[in-house]
Coordinates of C-alpha atoms in Angstrom, one line a residue:
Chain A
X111 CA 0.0 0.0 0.0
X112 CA 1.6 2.9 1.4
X113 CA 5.1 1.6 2.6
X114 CA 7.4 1.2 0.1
X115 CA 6.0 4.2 -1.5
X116 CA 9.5 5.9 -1.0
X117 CA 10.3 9.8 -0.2
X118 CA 8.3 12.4 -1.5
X119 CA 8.8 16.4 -1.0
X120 CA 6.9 18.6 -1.8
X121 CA 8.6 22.4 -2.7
X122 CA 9.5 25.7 -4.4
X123 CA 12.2 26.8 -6.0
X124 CA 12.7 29.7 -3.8
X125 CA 11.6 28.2 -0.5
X126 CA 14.0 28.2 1.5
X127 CA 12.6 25.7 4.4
X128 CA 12.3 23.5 1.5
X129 CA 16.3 23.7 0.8
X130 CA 16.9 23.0 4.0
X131 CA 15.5 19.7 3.4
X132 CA 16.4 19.2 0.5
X133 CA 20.0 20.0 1.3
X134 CA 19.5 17.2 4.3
X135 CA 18.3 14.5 1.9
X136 CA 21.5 15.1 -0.7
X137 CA 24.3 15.2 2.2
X138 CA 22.7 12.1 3.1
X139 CA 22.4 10.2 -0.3
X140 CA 18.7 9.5 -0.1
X141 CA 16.7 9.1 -2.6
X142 CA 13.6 11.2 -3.5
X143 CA 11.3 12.4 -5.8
X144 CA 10.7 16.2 -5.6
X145 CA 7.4 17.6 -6.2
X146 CA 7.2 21.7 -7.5
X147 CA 4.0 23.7 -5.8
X148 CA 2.6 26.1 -8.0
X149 CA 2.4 29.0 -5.5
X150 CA 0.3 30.7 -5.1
X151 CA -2.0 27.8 -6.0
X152 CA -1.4 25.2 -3.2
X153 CA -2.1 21.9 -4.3
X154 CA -4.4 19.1 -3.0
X155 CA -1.6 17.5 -2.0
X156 CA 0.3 19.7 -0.2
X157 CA -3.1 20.9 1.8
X158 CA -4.2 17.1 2.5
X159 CA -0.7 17.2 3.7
X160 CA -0.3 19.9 5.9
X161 CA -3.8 21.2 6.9
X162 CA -3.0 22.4 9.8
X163 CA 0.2 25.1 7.8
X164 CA -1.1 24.4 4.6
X165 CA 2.7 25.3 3.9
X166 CA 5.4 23.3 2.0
X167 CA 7.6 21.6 2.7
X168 CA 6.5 18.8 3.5
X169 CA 8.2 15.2 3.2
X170 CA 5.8 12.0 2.7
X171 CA 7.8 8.7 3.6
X172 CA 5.9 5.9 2.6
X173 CA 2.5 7.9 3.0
X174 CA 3.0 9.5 5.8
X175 CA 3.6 13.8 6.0
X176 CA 5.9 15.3 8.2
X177 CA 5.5 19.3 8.0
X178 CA 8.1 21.9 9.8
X179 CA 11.3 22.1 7.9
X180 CA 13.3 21.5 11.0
X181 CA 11.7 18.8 12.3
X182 CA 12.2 16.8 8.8
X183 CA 15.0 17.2 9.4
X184 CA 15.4 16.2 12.7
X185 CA 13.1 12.8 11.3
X186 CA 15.2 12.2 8.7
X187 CA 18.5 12.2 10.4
X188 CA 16.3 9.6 12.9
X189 CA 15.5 7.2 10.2
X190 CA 19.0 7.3 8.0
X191 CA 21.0 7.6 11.2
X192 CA 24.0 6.4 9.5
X193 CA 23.8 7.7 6.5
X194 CA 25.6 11.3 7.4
X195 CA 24.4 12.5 10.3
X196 CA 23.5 16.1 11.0
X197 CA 23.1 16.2 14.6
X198 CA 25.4 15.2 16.8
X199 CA 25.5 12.4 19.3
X200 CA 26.3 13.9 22.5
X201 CA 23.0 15.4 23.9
X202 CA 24.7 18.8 25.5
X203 CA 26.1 19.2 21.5
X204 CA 22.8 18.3 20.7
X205 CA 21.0 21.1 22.7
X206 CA 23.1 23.6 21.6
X207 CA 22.4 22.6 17.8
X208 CA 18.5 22.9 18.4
X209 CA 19.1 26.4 20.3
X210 CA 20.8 27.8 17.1
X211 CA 18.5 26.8 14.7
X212 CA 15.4 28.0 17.0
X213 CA 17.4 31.6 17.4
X214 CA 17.9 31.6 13.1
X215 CA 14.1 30.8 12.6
X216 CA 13.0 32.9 15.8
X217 CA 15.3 35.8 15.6
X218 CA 17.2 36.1 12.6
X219 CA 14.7 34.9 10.0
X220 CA 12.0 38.1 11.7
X221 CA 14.2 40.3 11.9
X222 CA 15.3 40.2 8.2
X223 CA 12.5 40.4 7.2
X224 CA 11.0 43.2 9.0
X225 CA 14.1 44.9 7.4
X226 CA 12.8 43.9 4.0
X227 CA 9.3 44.6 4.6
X228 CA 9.4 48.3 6.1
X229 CA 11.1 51.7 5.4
X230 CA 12.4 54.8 7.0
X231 CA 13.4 55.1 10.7
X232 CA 11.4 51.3 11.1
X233 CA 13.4 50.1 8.6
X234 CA 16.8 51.2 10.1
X235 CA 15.8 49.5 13.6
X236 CA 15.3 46.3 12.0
X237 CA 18.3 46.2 10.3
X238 CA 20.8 47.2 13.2
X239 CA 18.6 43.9 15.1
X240 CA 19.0 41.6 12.6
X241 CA 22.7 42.6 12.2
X242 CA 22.9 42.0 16.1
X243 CA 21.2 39.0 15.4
X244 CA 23.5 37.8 13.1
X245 CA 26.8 38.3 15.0
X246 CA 24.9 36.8 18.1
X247 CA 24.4 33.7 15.7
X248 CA 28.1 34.3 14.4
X249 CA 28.8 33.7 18.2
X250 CA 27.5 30.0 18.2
X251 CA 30.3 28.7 15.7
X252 CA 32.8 29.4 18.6
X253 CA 35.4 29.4 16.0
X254 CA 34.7 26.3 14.4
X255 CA 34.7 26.2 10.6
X256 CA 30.9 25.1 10.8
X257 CA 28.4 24.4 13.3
X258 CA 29.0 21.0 12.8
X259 CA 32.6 21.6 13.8
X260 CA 34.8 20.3 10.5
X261 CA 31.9 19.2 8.7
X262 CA 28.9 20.9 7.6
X263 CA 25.7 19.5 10.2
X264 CA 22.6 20.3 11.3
X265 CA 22.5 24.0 12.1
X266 CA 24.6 24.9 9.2
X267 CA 21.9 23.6 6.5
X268 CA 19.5 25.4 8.7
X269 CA 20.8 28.6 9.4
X270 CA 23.5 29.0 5.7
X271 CA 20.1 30.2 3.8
X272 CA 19.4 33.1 6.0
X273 CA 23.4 34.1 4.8
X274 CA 21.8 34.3 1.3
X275 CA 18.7 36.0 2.0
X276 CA 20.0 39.0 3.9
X277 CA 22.2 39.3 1.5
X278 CA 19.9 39.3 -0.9
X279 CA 17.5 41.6 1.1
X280 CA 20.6 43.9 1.6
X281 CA 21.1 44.4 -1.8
X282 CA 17.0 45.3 -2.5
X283 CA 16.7 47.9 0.4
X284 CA 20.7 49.0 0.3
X285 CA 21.3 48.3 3.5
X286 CA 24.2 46.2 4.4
X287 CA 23.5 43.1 6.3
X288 CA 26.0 40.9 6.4
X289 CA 28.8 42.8 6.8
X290 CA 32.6 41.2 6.3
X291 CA 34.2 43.7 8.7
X292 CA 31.6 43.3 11.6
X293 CA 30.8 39.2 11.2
X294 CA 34.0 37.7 9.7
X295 CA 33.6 34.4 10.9
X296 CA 29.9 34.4 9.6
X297 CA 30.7 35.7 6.2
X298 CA 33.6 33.1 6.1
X299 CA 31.2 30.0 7.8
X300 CA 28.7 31.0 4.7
X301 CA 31.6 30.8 2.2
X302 CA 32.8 27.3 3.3
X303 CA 29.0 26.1 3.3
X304 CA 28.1 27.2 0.0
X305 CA 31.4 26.1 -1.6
X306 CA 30.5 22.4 -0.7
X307 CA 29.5 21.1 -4.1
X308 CA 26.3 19.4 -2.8
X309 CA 25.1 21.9 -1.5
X310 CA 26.3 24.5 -4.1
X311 CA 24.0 22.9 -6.4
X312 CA 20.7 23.2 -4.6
X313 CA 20.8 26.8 -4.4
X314 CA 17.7 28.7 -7.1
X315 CA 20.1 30.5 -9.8
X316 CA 21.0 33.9 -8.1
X317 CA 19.8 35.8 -10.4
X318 CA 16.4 34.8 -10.7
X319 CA 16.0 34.9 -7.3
X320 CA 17.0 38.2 -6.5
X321 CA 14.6 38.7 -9.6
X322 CA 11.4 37.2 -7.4
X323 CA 12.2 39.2 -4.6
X324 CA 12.5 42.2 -6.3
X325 CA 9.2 41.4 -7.4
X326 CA 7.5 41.1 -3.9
X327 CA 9.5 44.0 -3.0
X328 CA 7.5 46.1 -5.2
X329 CA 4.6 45.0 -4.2
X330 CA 5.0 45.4 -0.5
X331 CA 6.3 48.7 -1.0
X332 CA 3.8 49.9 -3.9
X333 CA 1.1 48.5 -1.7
X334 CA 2.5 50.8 1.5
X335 CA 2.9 53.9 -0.8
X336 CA -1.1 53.8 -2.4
Chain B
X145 CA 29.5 11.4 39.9
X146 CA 25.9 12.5 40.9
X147 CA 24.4 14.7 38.1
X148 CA 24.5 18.3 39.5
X149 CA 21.4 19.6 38.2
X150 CA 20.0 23.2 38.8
X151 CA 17.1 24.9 37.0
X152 CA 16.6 28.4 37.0
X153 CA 13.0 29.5 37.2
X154 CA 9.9 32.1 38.4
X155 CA 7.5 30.9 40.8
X156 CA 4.7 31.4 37.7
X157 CA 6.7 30.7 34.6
X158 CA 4.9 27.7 32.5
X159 CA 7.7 27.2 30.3
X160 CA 9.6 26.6 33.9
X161 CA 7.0 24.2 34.6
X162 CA 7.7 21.8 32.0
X163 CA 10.8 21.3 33.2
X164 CA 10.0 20.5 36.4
X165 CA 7.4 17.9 35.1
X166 CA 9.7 16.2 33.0
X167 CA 12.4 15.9 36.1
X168 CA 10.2 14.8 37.9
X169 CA 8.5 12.2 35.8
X170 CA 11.9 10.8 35.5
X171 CA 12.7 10.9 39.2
X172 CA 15.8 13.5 39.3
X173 CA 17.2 15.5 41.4
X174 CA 17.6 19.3 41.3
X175 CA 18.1 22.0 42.7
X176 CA 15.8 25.3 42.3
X177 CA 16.9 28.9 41.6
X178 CA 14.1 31.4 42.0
X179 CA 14.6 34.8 39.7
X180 CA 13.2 37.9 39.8
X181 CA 13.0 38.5 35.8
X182 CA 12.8 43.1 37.3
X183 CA 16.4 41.8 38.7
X184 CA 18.3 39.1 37.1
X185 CA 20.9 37.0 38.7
X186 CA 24.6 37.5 37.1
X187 CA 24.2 33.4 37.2
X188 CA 21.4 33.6 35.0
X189 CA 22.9 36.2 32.8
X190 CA 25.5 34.5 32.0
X191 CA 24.1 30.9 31.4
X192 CA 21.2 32.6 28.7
X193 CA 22.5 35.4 27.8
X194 CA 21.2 35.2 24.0
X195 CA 17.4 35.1 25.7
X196 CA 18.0 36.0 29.5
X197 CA 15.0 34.0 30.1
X198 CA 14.2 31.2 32.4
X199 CA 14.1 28.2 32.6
X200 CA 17.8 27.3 32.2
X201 CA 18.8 23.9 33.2
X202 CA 22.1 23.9 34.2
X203 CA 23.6 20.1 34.1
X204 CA 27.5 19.7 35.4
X205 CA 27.7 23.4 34.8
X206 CA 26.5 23.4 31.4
X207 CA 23.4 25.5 30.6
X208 CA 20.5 24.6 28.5
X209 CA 17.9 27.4 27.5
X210 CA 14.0 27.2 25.9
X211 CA 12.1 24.6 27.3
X212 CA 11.5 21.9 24.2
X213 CA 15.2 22.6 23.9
X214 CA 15.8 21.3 27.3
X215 CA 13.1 18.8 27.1
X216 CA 14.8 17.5 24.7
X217 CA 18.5 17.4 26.6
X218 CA 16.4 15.9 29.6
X219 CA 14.6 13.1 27.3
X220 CA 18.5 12.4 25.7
X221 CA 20.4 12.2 28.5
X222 CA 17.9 9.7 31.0
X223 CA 16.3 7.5 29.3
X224 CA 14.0 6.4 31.8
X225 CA 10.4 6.8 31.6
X226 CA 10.9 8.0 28.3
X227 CA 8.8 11.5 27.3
X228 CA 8.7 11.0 23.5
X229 CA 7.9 7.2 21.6
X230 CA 10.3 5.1 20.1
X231 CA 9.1 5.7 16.5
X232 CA 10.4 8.7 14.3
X233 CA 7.3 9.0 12.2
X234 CA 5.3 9.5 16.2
X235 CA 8.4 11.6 17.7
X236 CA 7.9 13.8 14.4
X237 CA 4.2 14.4 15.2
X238 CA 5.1 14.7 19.4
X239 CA 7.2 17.9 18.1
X240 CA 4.9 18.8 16.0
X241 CA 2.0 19.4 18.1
X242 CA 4.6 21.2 20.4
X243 CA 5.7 23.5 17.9
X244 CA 2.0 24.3 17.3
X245 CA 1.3 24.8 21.0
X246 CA 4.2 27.9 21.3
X247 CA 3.7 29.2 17.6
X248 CA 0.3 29.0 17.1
X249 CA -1.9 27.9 19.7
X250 CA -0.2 30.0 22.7
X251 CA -0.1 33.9 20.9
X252 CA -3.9 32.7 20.1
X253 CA -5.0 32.2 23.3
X254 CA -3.0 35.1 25.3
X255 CA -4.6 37.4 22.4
X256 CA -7.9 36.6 24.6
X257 CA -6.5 37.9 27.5
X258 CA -4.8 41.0 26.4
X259 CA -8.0 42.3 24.5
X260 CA -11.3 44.0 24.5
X261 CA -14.0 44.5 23.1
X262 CA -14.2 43.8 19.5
X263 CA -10.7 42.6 19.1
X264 CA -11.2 40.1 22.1
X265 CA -14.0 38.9 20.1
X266 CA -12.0 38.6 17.1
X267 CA -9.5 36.5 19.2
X268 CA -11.5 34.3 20.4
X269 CA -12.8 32.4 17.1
X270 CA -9.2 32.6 16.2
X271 CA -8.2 30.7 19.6
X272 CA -11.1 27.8 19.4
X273 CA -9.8 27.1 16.2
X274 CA -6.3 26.3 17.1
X275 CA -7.9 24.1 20.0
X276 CA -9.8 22.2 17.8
X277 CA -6.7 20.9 16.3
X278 CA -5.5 19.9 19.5
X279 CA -9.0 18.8 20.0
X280 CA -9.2 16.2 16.7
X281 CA -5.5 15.2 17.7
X282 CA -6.8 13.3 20.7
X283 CA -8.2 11.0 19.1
X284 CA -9.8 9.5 22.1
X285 CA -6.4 8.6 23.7
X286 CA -6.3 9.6 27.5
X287 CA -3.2 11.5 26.6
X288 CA -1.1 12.7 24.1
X289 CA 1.4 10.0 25.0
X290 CA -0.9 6.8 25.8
X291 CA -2.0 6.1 28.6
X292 CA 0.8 8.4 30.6
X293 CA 1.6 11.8 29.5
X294 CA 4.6 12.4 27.1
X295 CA 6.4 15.4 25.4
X296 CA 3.0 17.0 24.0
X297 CA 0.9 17.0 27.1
X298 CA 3.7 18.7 28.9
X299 CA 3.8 20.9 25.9
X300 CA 0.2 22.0 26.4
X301 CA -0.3 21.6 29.9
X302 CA 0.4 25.3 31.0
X303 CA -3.2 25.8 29.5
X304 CA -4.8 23.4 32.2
X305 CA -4.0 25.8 34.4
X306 CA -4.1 29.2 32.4
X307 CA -7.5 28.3 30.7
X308 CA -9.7 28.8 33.8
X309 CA -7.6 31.7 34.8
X310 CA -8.2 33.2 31.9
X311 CA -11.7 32.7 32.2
X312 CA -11.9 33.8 36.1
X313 CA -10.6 37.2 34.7
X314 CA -12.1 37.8 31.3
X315 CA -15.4 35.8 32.1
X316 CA -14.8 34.2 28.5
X317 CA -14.5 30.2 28.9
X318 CA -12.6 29.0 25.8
X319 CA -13.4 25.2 26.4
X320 CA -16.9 24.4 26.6
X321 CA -17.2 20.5 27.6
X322 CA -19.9 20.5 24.9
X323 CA -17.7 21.8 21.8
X324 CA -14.2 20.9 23.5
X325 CA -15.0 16.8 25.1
X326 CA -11.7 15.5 24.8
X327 CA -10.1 18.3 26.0
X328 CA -11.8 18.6 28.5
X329 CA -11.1 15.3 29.8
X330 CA -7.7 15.8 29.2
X331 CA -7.7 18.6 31.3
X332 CA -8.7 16.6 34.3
X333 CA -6.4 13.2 33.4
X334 CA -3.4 16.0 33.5
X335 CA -4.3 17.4 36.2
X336 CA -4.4 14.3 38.4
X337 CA -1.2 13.2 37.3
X338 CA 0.4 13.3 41.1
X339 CA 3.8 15.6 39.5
X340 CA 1.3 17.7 37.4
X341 CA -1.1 18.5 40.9
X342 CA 1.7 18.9 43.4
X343 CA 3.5 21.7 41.4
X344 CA 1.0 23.9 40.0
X345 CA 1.7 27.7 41.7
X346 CA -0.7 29.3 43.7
X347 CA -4.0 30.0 42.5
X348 CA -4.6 33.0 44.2
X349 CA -1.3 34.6 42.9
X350 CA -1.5 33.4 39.6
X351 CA -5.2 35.1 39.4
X352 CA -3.5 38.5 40.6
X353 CA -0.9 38.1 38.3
X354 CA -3.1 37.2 35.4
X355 CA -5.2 40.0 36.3
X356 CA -2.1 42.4 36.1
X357 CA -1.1 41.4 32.8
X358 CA -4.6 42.1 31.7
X359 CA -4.5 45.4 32.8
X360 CA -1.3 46.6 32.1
X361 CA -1.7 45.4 28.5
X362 CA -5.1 47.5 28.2
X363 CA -4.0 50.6 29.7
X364 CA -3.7 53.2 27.8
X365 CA -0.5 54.1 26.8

């Protein structure tokens, strides 16, 4: 029936919760068959799925949906436990790997993009946050090449997006938010992460994502100027 | 070496709560640092000083902060009387349904308390609708966990005792036994539970401090 049925996910191109996962699946070699949502028009699928989000991603393993980027994650480094794991073993190591990728979702990720989303005086408190944010996050590698220590784990393919998006954000509004001089270590841990072929060739072509959130940048902003 | 154990806490914190439950459950040992959040400790400082929140567990001197964080740790480290089941696919829900409860379900129902008028009865729809979630969820099971209470019913048990609080100061009662059975029930399994009834903080405090909250939220600025 159901078992057997393999791994599904269900995604978009320029989700990032969805790379996340899908970064997770690559480093560990398994097998899946990816399934594009045509947002804004959320499938049957994805809402039989997830009815309680009605958000992607989502992962089906033999039948069964597992919603919340993170805690796919977390499932599939359960079930492939040998296959490259992302957390580590000791539960203190653990705990601290959680914390960081709770403070990216719950701080960072907000505070970006609040910075994205407003203008003026607003805007410029947002962005000094999510740049305190950032070096706070910055503070977790305690000088380790990655999260993971020498290998790239758990909070690295959780957190390395947000690298990309400020910077992409950044470059929309002009405001610099990830900044080399202030966050070397960061700007350096992003570098080391994106080089790694694997997951080098998840990321959505640059360009056209800048291009799609140009695109909602106009409309927020066009929307607040009317 | 006996495991040094120490959680930082406030006498009404329900995030503090859970830890207690879950060392409890398991039958630790621990000792118990009360904070005043108008005057934190330096000890408290410096074991969360990304949050500077309680609860922090503090285990051999290592701190742990945000409670399914250290739920977590505590479920990891002892593996007795075990808080989440043995399957991935049911741990995945378990986390699930606790991610709900603090993203979703909590901001829901404290919007009830902190409003008036017609935004209060905006928010309460909005609130019964998250609870009906938690509501189909039970599926008829005396807990979350089975038949003793796991990593979700800690999860959502600060509302056994913030529901009728909330109702004693806003007169607005969000579970109705009639719309809410299950929950209901579940209310009064949890409650029984000998760890859940001996540590819940005093009701007359918690109404004035309820009430406070309330009031300073509504005053005008």
């Amino acid at each position: 029936m159901a078992a057997g049925e393999g791994v599904k996910l269900i995604g978009y191109w320029a989700s990032p919760y969805a790379l996340r996962v899908e970064w997770a699946l690559k480093l560990k070699g398994i097998e899946y068959e990816y399934i594009e949502e045509d947002l804004p028009n959320k499938s049957a699928l994805l809402l039989q799925c997830n009815p309680v989000y009605k958000k992607l991603p989502v992962l089906i393993h033999d039948g069964k949906p597992v919603a919340e980027s993170l805690l796919i994650i977390e499932y599939v480094d359960e079930v492939w436990k040998e296959k490259y794991p992302l957390l580590p073993r000791d539960p203190g190591e653990r705990a601290k790997a959680r914390f960081w990728a709770k403070f990216t979702d719950e701080k960072c990720v907000p505070a970006v993009m609040a910075t994205f989303t407003s203008q003026g005086e607003e805007q410029e408190k947002h962005a000094k946050e999510a740049q305190e944010n950032l070096k706070t996050l910055e503070s977790g590698l305690e000088g380790k090449p990655f999260f993971g220590g020498e290998t790239i784990g758990f909070v690295d393919i959780s957190a390395a997006w947000i690298g990309i998006w400020a910077k992409i954000v950044g470059e929309i509004v002009n405001i610099k938010l990830v900044d080399e001089e202030k966050m070397p270590l960061l700007c350096a841990w992003l570098q080391g992460v994106l080089e790694n072929p694997i997951i080098k060739d998840c990321l959505p072509p640059g360009e056209k994502l800048l291009e799609h959130n140009r695109g909602f940048h106009r409309m927020l902003t066009g929307a607040a100027s009317t | 070496m006996a495991d040094d154990l120490k959680v930082f806490r406030t006498w009404s914190s329900p995030f503090a709560l859970r830890i207690i439950w879950a060392l409890q459950l398991k039958g630790l040992e621990y000792e118990t640092i009360f904070e005043d959040l108008s005057q934190k400790s330096p000890l408290l400082l410096q074991y969360n000083p990304t949050y500077k929140k309680v609860p922090v567990l503090v285990h051999n001197g290592k701190p742990i902060s945000e409670s399914l964080v250290i739920l977590e740790y505590i479920e990891e480290t002892w593996k007795q009387d075990p808080l989440l089941p043995e399957d991935p696919y049911e741990r995945a829900k378990a986390r699930f349904w606790a991610k709900f409860i603090d993203e979703k379900l909590s901001q829901s129902v404290i919007d009830v308390l902190l409003t008036e008028a017609k935004e209060q009865e905006e928010a309460v729809p909005r609130a019964k609708e998250n609870l009906k979630y938690i509501e189909e969820e039970l599926k008829g099971n005396k807990f979350f966990g089975g038949a003793t209470i796991g990593f979700t019913d800690i999860a959502l048990g600060w509302t056994a005792n913030w529901l009728p609080l909330i109702e004693k100061v806003t007169g607005i009662k969000l579970i109705d036994a009639d719309k809410f059975p299950r929950i209901s029930e579940w209310m009064q399994n949890f409650c029984d539970v000998p760890v859940i009834k001996a540590n819940w903080p005093s009701y007359d405090k918690m109404v004035t401090k309820i009430q406070g909250i309330r009031e300073k939220c509504l005053a005008p600025k």
